[in-house]
Structures are given as structure tokens and as C-alpha cells.
PDB file of C-alpha atoms and ligand atoms in Angstrom:
ATOM      1  CA  UNK A 113     107.188 257.529  89.722  1.00  0.00           C
ATOM      2  CA  UNK A 114     110.229 257.980  87.487  1.00  0.00           C
ATOM      3  CA  UNK A 115     110.832 254.243  87.674  1.00  0.00           C
ATOM      4  CA  UNK A 116     107.262 253.538  86.557  1.00  0.00           C
ATOM      5  CA  UNK A 117     107.754 255.930  83.652  1.00  0.00           C
ATOM      6  CA  UNK A 118     111.092 254.412  82.694  1.00  0.00           C
ATOM      7  CA  UNK A 119     112.920 257.707  83.271  1.00  0.00           C
ATOM      8  CA  UNK A 120     116.156 258.536  85.052  1.00  0.00           C
ATOM      9  CA  UNK A 121     116.811 261.951  86.689  1.00  0.00           C
ATOM     10  CA  UNK A 122     119.480 262.570  84.043  1.00  0.00           C
ATOM     11  CA  UNK A 123     116.818 262.459  81.309  1.00  0.00           C
ATOM     12  CA  UNK A 124     114.985 265.427  82.783  1.00  0.00           C
ATOM     13  CA  UNK A 125     117.532 267.795  81.214  1.00  0.00           C
ATOM     14  CA  UNK A 126     117.782 271.429  82.312  1.00  0.00           C
ATOM     15  CA  UNK A 127     114.707 271.317  84.515  1.00  0.00           C
ATOM     16  CA  UNK A 128     116.333 269.272  87.226  1.00  0.00           C
ATOM     17  CA  UNK A 129     113.835 267.485  89.387  1.00  0.00           C
ATOM     18  CA  UNK A 130     113.963 267.907  93.131  1.00  0.00           C
ATOM     19  CA  UNK A 131     114.425 264.820  95.193  1.00  0.00           C
ATOM     20  CA  UNK A 132     110.786 263.669  95.365  1.00  0.00           C
ATOM     21  CA  UNK A 133     111.291 262.018  98.753  1.00  0.00           C
ATOM     22  CA  UNK A 134     112.854 265.198 100.133  1.00  0.00           C
ATOM     23  CA  UNK A 135     109.698 267.175  99.256  1.00  0.00           C
ATOM     24  CA  UNK A 136     107.602 264.904 101.475  1.00  0.00           C
ATOM     25  CA  UNK A 137     108.602 266.927 104.543  1.00  0.00           C
ATOM     26  CA  UNK A 138     107.796 270.282 102.970  1.00  0.00           C
ATOM     27  CA  UNK A 139     104.469 272.158 103.097  1.00  0.00           C
ATOM     28  CA  UNK A 140     103.794 271.240  99.447  1.00  0.00           C
ATOM     29  CA  UNK A 141     105.046 267.684  98.982  1.00  0.00           C
ATOM     30  CA  UNK A 142     105.010 265.632  95.803  1.00  0.00           C
ATOM     31  CA  UNK A 143     101.556 264.046  95.435  1.00  0.00           C
ATOM     32  CA  UNK A 144      99.913 262.305  92.508  1.00  0.00           C
ATOM     33  CA  UNK A 145      97.333 259.501  92.177  1.00  0.00           C
ATOM     34  CA  UNK A 146      98.662 256.294  90.616  1.00  0.00           C
ATOM     35  CA  UNK A 147      95.910 256.366  87.977  1.00  0.00           C
ATOM     36  CA  UNK A 148      97.112 259.796  86.826  1.00  0.00           C
ATOM     37  CA  UNK A 149     100.683 258.511  86.520  1.00  0.00           C
ATOM     38  CA  UNK A 150      99.353 255.634  84.408  1.00  0.00           C
ATOM     39  CA  UNK A 151      98.137 258.191  81.843  1.00  0.00           C
ATOM     40  CA  UNK A 152     101.618 259.701  81.397  1.00  0.00           C
ATOM     41  CA  UNK A 153     103.676 258.725  78.375  1.00  0.00           C
ATOM     42  CA  UNK A 154     106.426 256.331  79.346  1.00  0.00           C
ATOM     43  CA  UNK A 155     109.934 257.501  78.526  1.00  0.00           C
ATOM     44  CA  UNK A 156     108.872 261.103  77.775  1.00  0.00           C
ATOM     45  CA  UNK A 157     110.562 263.566  80.173  1.00  0.00           C
ATOM     46  CA  UNK A 158     108.462 266.398  78.716  1.00  0.00           C
ATOM     47  CA  UNK A 159     105.117 264.693  79.122  1.00  0.00           C
ATOM     48  CA  UNK A 160     102.702 267.505  80.124  1.00  0.00           C
ATOM     49  CA  UNK A 161     100.996 265.432  82.822  1.00  0.00           C
ATOM     50  CA  UNK A 162     104.390 264.649  84.353  1.00  0.00           C
ATOM     51  CA  UNK A 163     105.354 268.330  84.259  1.00  0.00           C
ATOM     52  CA  UNK A 164     102.271 269.257  86.266  1.00  0.00           C
ATOM     53  CA  UNK A 165     103.407 267.237  89.265  1.00  0.00           C
ATOM     54  CA  UNK A 166     107.187 266.870  89.044  1.00  0.00           C
ATOM     55  CA  UNK A 167     108.914 269.097  91.633  1.00  0.00           C
ATOM     56  CA  UNK A 168     111.754 271.019  89.959  1.00  0.00           C
ATOM     57  CA  UNK A 169     114.481 273.223  91.401  1.00  0.00           C
ATOM     58  CA  UNK A 170     113.214 276.229  89.406  1.00  0.00           C
ATOM     59  CA  UNK A 171     110.241 276.452  91.779  1.00  0.00           C
ATOM     60  CA  UNK A 172     112.467 277.952  94.441  1.00  0.00           C
ATOM     61  CA  UNK A 173     113.783 280.812  92.302  1.00  0.00           C
ATOM     62  CA  UNK A 174     112.612 284.192  93.603  1.00  0.00           C
ATOM     63  CA  UNK A 175     111.930 286.703  90.816  1.00  0.00           C
ATOM     64  CA  UNK A 176     111.332 290.439  91.278  1.00  0.00           C
ATOM     65  CA  UNK A 177     107.742 291.401  90.488  1.00  0.00           C
ATOM     66  CA  UNK A 178     106.358 287.961  91.318  1.00  0.00           C
ATOM     67  CA  UNK A 179     104.378 287.215  94.438  1.00  0.00           C
ATOM     68  CA  UNK A 180     103.294 284.195  96.477  1.00  0.00           C
ATOM     69  CA  UNK A 181      99.713 285.486  96.355  1.00  0.00           C
ATOM     70  CA  UNK A 182      99.229 285.980  92.591  1.00  0.00           C
ATOM     71  CA  UNK A 183      95.426 286.404  92.779  1.00  0.00           C
ATOM     72  CA  UNK A 184      95.617 288.794  95.729  1.00  0.00           C
ATOM     73  CA  UNK A 185      93.493 286.446  97.782  1.00  0.00           C
ATOM     74  CA  UNK A 186      94.695 287.964 101.048  1.00  0.00           C
ATOM     75  CA  UNK A 187      93.024 291.192  99.940  1.00  0.00           C
ATOM     76  CA  UNK A 188      89.723 289.374  99.294  1.00  0.00           C
ATOM     77  CA  UNK A 189      89.475 287.609 102.664  1.00  0.00           C
ATOM     78  CA  UNK A 190      86.323 288.533 104.601  1.00  0.00           C
ATOM     79  CA  UNK A 191      87.271 286.231 107.451  1.00  0.00           C
ATOM     80  CA  UNK A 192      89.251 283.007 107.892  1.00  0.00           C
ATOM     81  CA  UNK A 193      88.588 280.772 104.877  1.00  0.00           C
ATOM     82  CA  UNK A 194      85.987 282.984 103.190  1.00  0.00           C
ATOM     83  CA  UNK A 195      86.800 285.162 100.192  1.00  0.00           C
ATOM     84  CA  UNK A 196      84.670 287.596  98.264  1.00  0.00           C
ATOM     85  CA  UNK A 197      85.882 289.267  95.105  1.00  0.00           C
ATOM     86  CA  UNK A 198      82.574 289.864  93.344  1.00  0.00           C
ATOM     87  CA  UNK A 199      79.147 290.930  94.479  1.00  0.00           C
ATOM     88  CA  UNK A 200      76.764 288.027  94.877  1.00  0.00           C
ATOM     89  CA  UNK A 201      79.406 285.311  95.096  1.00  0.00           C
ATOM     90  CA  UNK A 202      81.578 284.022  97.938  1.00  0.00           C
ATOM     91  CA  UNK A 203      84.214 281.315  98.066  1.00  0.00           C
ATOM     92  CA  UNK A 204      84.734 278.932 100.982  1.00  0.00           C
ATOM     93  CA  UNK A 205      88.126 277.312 101.530  1.00  0.00           C
ATOM     94  CA  UNK A 206      86.510 274.102 102.751  1.00  0.00           C
ATOM     95  CA  UNK A 207      89.598 271.919 103.071  1.00  0.00           C
ATOM     96  CA  UNK A 208      93.363 272.127 102.773  1.00  0.00           C
ATOM     97  CA  UNK A 209      93.603 268.682 101.148  1.00  0.00           C
ATOM     98  CA  UNK A 210      94.121 267.837  97.473  1.00  0.00           C
ATOM     99  CA  UNK A 211      94.506 264.497  95.717  1.00  0.00           C
ATOM    100  CA  UNK A 212      97.242 265.950  93.535  1.00  0.00           C
ATOM    101  CA  UNK A 213      99.774 268.705  94.063  1.00  0.00           C
ATOM    102  CA  UNK A 214      99.981 270.770  90.891  1.00  0.00           C
ATOM    103  CA  UNK A 215     103.354 272.478  90.974  1.00  0.00           C
ATOM    104  CA  UNK A 216     101.841 275.664  89.479  1.00  0.00           C
ATOM    105  CA  UNK A 217      99.141 275.899  92.168  1.00  0.00           C
ATOM    106  CA  UNK A 218      98.280 279.544  92.901  1.00  0.00           C
ATOM    107  CA  UNK A 219      97.249 278.575  96.425  1.00  0.00           C
ATOM    108  CA  UNK A 220     100.332 276.629  97.416  1.00  0.00           C
ATOM    109  CA  UNK A 221     101.408 279.409  99.785  1.00  0.00           C
ATOM    110  CA  UNK A 222      97.901 280.077 101.107  1.00  0.00           C
ATOM    111  CA  UNK A 223      97.748 280.284 104.869  1.00  0.00           C
ATOM    112  CA  UNK A 224      95.211 277.572 105.789  1.00  0.00           C
ATOM    113  CA  UNK A 225      95.686 277.972 109.522  1.00  0.00           C
ATOM    114  CA  UNK A 226      94.114 274.915 111.150  1.00  0.00           C
ATOM    115  CA  UNK A 227      93.176 273.333 107.819  1.00  0.00           C
ATOM    116  CA  UNK A 228      90.122 274.224 105.765  1.00  0.00           C
ATOM    117  CA  UNK A 229      86.858 275.593 107.153  1.00  0.00           C
ATOM    118  CA  UNK A 230      85.010 272.313 106.852  1.00  0.00           C
ATOM    119  CA  UNK A 231      87.730 269.755 107.603  1.00  0.00           C
ATOM    120  CA  UNK A 232      86.194 269.487 111.097  1.00  0.00           C
ATOM    121  CA  UNK A 233      82.623 269.838 109.849  1.00  0.00           C
ATOM    122  CA  UNK A 234      80.159 272.038 111.722  1.00  0.00           C
ATOM    123  CA  UNK A 235      82.351 272.068 114.824  1.00  0.00           C
ATOM    124  CA  UNK A 236      84.705 274.723 113.429  1.00  0.00           C
ATOM    125  CA  UNK A 237      84.011 278.234 114.675  1.00  0.00           C
ATOM    126  CA  UNK A 238      85.535 279.654 111.497  1.00  0.00           C
ATOM    127  CA  UNK A 239      82.941 277.766 109.462  1.00  0.00           C
ATOM    128  CA  UNK A 240      80.099 279.099 111.584  1.00  0.00           C
ATOM    129  CA  UNK A 241      81.413 282.644 111.164  1.00  0.00           C
ATOM    130  CA  UNK A 242      81.526 282.130 107.391  1.00  0.00           C
ATOM    131  CA  UNK A 243      77.981 280.801 107.431  1.00  0.00           C
ATOM    132  CA  UNK A 244      76.827 283.841 109.420  1.00  0.00           C
ATOM    133  CA  UNK A 245      78.496 286.063 106.808  1.00  0.00           C
ATOM    134  CA  UNK A 246      76.485 284.377 104.039  1.00  0.00           C
ATOM    135  CA  UNK A 247      73.269 284.656 106.052  1.00  0.00           C
ATOM    136  CA  UNK A 248      73.828 288.373 106.634  1.00  0.00           C
ATOM    137  CA  UNK A 249      74.355 289.349 102.996  1.00  0.00           C
ATOM    138  CA  UNK A 250      71.149 288.732 101.074  1.00  0.00           C
ATOM    139  CA  UNK A 251      72.854 289.674  97.789  1.00  0.00           C
ATOM    140  CA  UNK A 252      74.866 286.429  97.861  1.00  0.00           C
ATOM    141  CA  UNK A 253      73.434 284.093  95.233  1.00  0.00           C
ATOM    142  CA  UNK A 254      76.363 281.734  94.729  1.00  0.00           C
ATOM    143  CA  UNK A 255      78.638 279.847  97.097  1.00  0.00           C
ATOM    144  CA  UNK A 256      81.822 278.341  95.694  1.00  0.00           C
ATOM    145  CA  UNK A 257      83.273 275.318  97.450  1.00  0.00           C
ATOM    146  CA  UNK A 258      87.021 275.468  97.042  1.00  0.00           C
ATOM    147  CA  UNK A 259      90.118 274.342  98.898  1.00  0.00           C
ATOM    148  CA  UNK A 260      92.315 272.432  98.489  1.00  0.00           C
ATOM    149  CA  UNK A 261      89.813 270.287  96.683  1.00  0.00           C
ATOM    150  CA  UNK A 262      86.357 270.131  98.267  1.00  0.00           C
ATOM    151  CA  UNK A 263      85.740 266.661  96.864  1.00  0.00           C
ATOM    152  CA  UNK A 264      88.445 265.384  99.219  1.00  0.00           C
ATOM    153  CA  UNK A 265      85.760 265.740 101.905  1.00  0.00           C
ATOM    154  CA  UNK A 266      83.407 262.828 102.605  1.00  0.00           C
ATOM    155  CA  UNK A 267      80.080 262.813 100.786  1.00  0.00           C
ATOM    156  CA  UNK A 268      78.102 262.804 104.049  1.00  0.00           C
ATOM    157  CA  UNK A 269      79.827 266.032 105.053  1.00  0.00           C
ATOM    158  CA  UNK A 270      79.308 267.615 101.660  1.00  0.00           C
ATOM    159  CA  UNK A 271      75.655 266.609 101.556  1.00  0.00           C
ATOM    160  CA  UNK A 272      75.133 268.179 104.988  1.00  0.00           C
ATOM    161  CA  UNK A 273      76.925 271.338 103.887  1.00  0.00           C
ATOM    162  CA  UNK A 274      74.793 271.586 100.734  1.00  0.00           C
ATOM    163  CA  UNK A 275      71.700 271.161 102.913  1.00  0.00           C
ATOM    164  CA  UNK A 276      72.682 274.014 105.231  1.00  0.00           C
ATOM    165  CA  UNK A 277      73.424 276.306 102.296  1.00  0.00           C
ATOM    166  CA  UNK A 278      70.177 275.361 100.541  1.00  0.00           C
ATOM    167  CA  UNK A 279      68.286 276.483 103.653  1.00  0.00           C
ATOM    168  CA  UNK A 280      69.558 280.053 103.187  1.00  0.00           C
ATOM    169  CA  UNK A 281      66.766 281.669 101.134  1.00  0.00           C
ATOM    170  CA  UNK A 282      68.962 283.920  98.950  1.00  0.00           C
ATOM    171  CA  UNK A 283      71.544 281.238  98.017  1.00  0.00           C
ATOM    172  CA  UNK A 284      70.655 279.689  94.652  1.00  0.00           C
ATOM    173  CA  UNK A 285      73.834 278.205  93.246  1.00  0.00           C
ATOM    174  CA  UNK A 286      76.605 275.909  94.457  1.00  0.00           C
ATOM    175  CA  UNK A 287      79.795 275.884  92.424  1.00  0.00           C
ATOM    176  CA  UNK A 288      82.366 273.183  93.121  1.00  0.00           C
ATOM    177  CA  UNK A 289      85.971 273.920  92.246  1.00  0.00           C
ATOM    178  CA  UNK A 290      87.538 270.505  91.809  1.00  0.00           C
ATOM    179  CA  UNK A 291      90.120 268.640  89.795  1.00  0.00           C
ATOM    180  CA  UNK A 292      89.173 265.262  91.198  1.00  0.00           C
ATOM    181  CA  UNK A 293      86.966 264.091  88.291  1.00  0.00           C
ATOM    182  CA  UNK A 294      90.050 264.543  86.097  1.00  0.00           C
ATOM    183  CA  UNK A 295      92.845 263.282  88.326  1.00  0.00           C
ATOM    184  CA  UNK A 296      90.867 260.605  90.200  1.00  0.00           C
ATOM    185  CA  UNK A 297      87.753 259.861  88.084  1.00  0.00           C
ATOM    186  CA  UNK A 298      86.607 257.081  90.412  1.00  0.00           C
ATOM    187  CA  UNK A 299      85.763 259.828  92.935  1.00  0.00           C
ATOM    188  CA  UNK A 300      82.676 260.578  90.827  1.00  0.00           C
ATOM    189  CA  UNK A 301      80.786 257.641  92.315  1.00  0.00           C
ATOM    190  CA  UNK A 302      77.131 257.007  93.179  1.00  0.00           C
ATOM    191  CA  UNK A 303      77.376 258.625  96.610  1.00  0.00           C
ATOM    192  CA  UNK A 304      78.676 261.864  95.097  1.00  0.00           C
ATOM    193  CA  UNK A 305      76.110 261.893  92.305  1.00  0.00           C
ATOM    194  CA  UNK A 306      73.296 261.197  94.775  1.00  0.00           C
ATOM    195  CA  UNK A 307      73.777 264.320  96.876  1.00  0.00           C
ATOM    196  CA  UNK A 308      74.708 266.537  93.931  1.00  0.00           C
ATOM    197  CA  UNK A 309      71.537 265.620  92.065  1.00  0.00           C
ATOM    198  CA  UNK A 310      69.280 265.810  95.106  1.00  0.00           C
ATOM    199  CA  UNK A 311      70.211 269.254  96.437  1.00  0.00           C
ATOM    200  CA  UNK A 312      67.742 271.994  95.575  1.00  0.00           C
ATOM    201  CA  UNK A 313      70.641 274.309  94.720  1.00  0.00           C
ATOM    202  CA  UNK A 314      71.645 274.715  91.100  1.00  0.00           C
ATOM    203  CA  UNK A 315      74.999 272.932  91.099  1.00  0.00           C
ATOM    204  CA  UNK A 316      77.927 273.636  88.790  1.00  0.00           C
ATOM    205  CA  UNK A 317      81.046 271.454  88.872  1.00  0.00           C
TER     206      UNK A 317
HETATM  207  S1  LIG B1643      94.222 273.562  94.855  1.00  0.00           S
HETATM  208 FE1  LIG B1643      93.859 272.894  92.730  1.00  0.00          FE
HETATM  209  S2  LIG B1643      95.648 273.655  91.573  1.00  0.00           S
HETATM  210 FE2  LIG B1643      96.202 273.666  93.769  1.00  0.00          FE
HETATM  211  S3  LIG B1643      97.210 271.687  94.122  1.00  0.00           S
HETATM  212 FE3  LIG B1643      95.035 271.438  94.645  1.00  0.00          FE
HETATM  213  S4  LIG B1643      94.093 270.657  92.758  1.00  0.00           S
HETATM  214 FE4  LIG B1643      96.096 271.509  92.173  1.00  0.00          FE
END
């Protein structure tokens, strides 16, 4: 990436970059779509898009008072991969995959276990337990698809998931937490738009 941007490690100044190749064997490796790199300013070591994805040594500094679970998501878990912080709304950790690894990600230390709830589709017992949870609580109006990035899942899977949720009488709204339309705009294709516009749920992206 630095070569594409016409930058040398020495130009990164105080915020020394980690060896990008060395991060590939870590739980949160360097990852960025080529199209996103193409929107970075060549020769600018402080380009804000570059800073979002460039691994730097400062990430490993431990500071008193900081935590690896800044949103206290462990405290909001109702079961594997399902979180509830507010009445009427639950969040499903559908997948562990993302198209980009934002270095500031608040979920980079999240314990995904065997991936996200829906990486294996309806065959995952954790997913079925989460679905039962939503069925049981008739106050739940909104289901948030999160991850990872839920749009990393195939459209057929997502359409089937939306169908199952739409069959639950008290669920009205589907909210999709995604960065893909920004970092990989070509993901917003006809197949995606077809199921999003045909579900009976009110959908918010
Ligand atoms: S979960 Fe969101 S913030 Fe975290 S790496 Fe993926 S896209 Fe970035």
C-alpha cells in the first residue's frame, strides 16, 4: 500500500507503522480494499483514510483507565452473539468478517468464538438460540444486524435471514450496521437492493 501511495516508512514520522506483513498473522491483520486505497492522497502520510487502516506501534500501548471492551458489550450479552442494551432493540453479531480493518475498531477484541452467528447460516445453534430469544420477547421491535460487517454475508443468506425475522409478528425494523457502501461501494449491487427493498420490514442502513 505504501508503495502505491508513494510513501516510505520513514515519512510516517512519529507514528511508526507496524510491519504490515507481520500483522497478517495477528487476530486483527491489516486489511483494506484496493478501491479505498485509490481514494487516499498520494504522498500524504497524514491522509485520514490512510490513518484509519495503517497499523501503528501505538496501538499496543496499554494505558490505565482504558479497556478492550470500551462499550461494555460483555455486560450486554444475552447469549452468544446477541446483545441488548435498550428495551425493544437487539443486536446480532452475524459475522466476524469485515472488508476493512479500522484500527480504531471498538470490537477488535470482541470474542467471536466460532465466528459470527450467521456465518454458518441456520445451522448454527447459537443463531437458533438468538432467534428464540427474539421470539420470546414481544417488546422487541428492532433487530440490528452487526458484526463484523453483515454485508460480508451473501445476499441469499441475508434475504433468508430477513425473511425469518419478518415472520416474527412483533419485529418491525431491520437496521444494518455496515461500512461496506463506503469502503466497497460496488457491494451495493442489484442483488442487495432487491432483497432490501422487498422485505416487509422497515429497513435502515
Ligand atoms: S466492525 Fe466496523 S469499525 Fe470494526 S473493523 Fe469492521 S468495519 Fe471497521
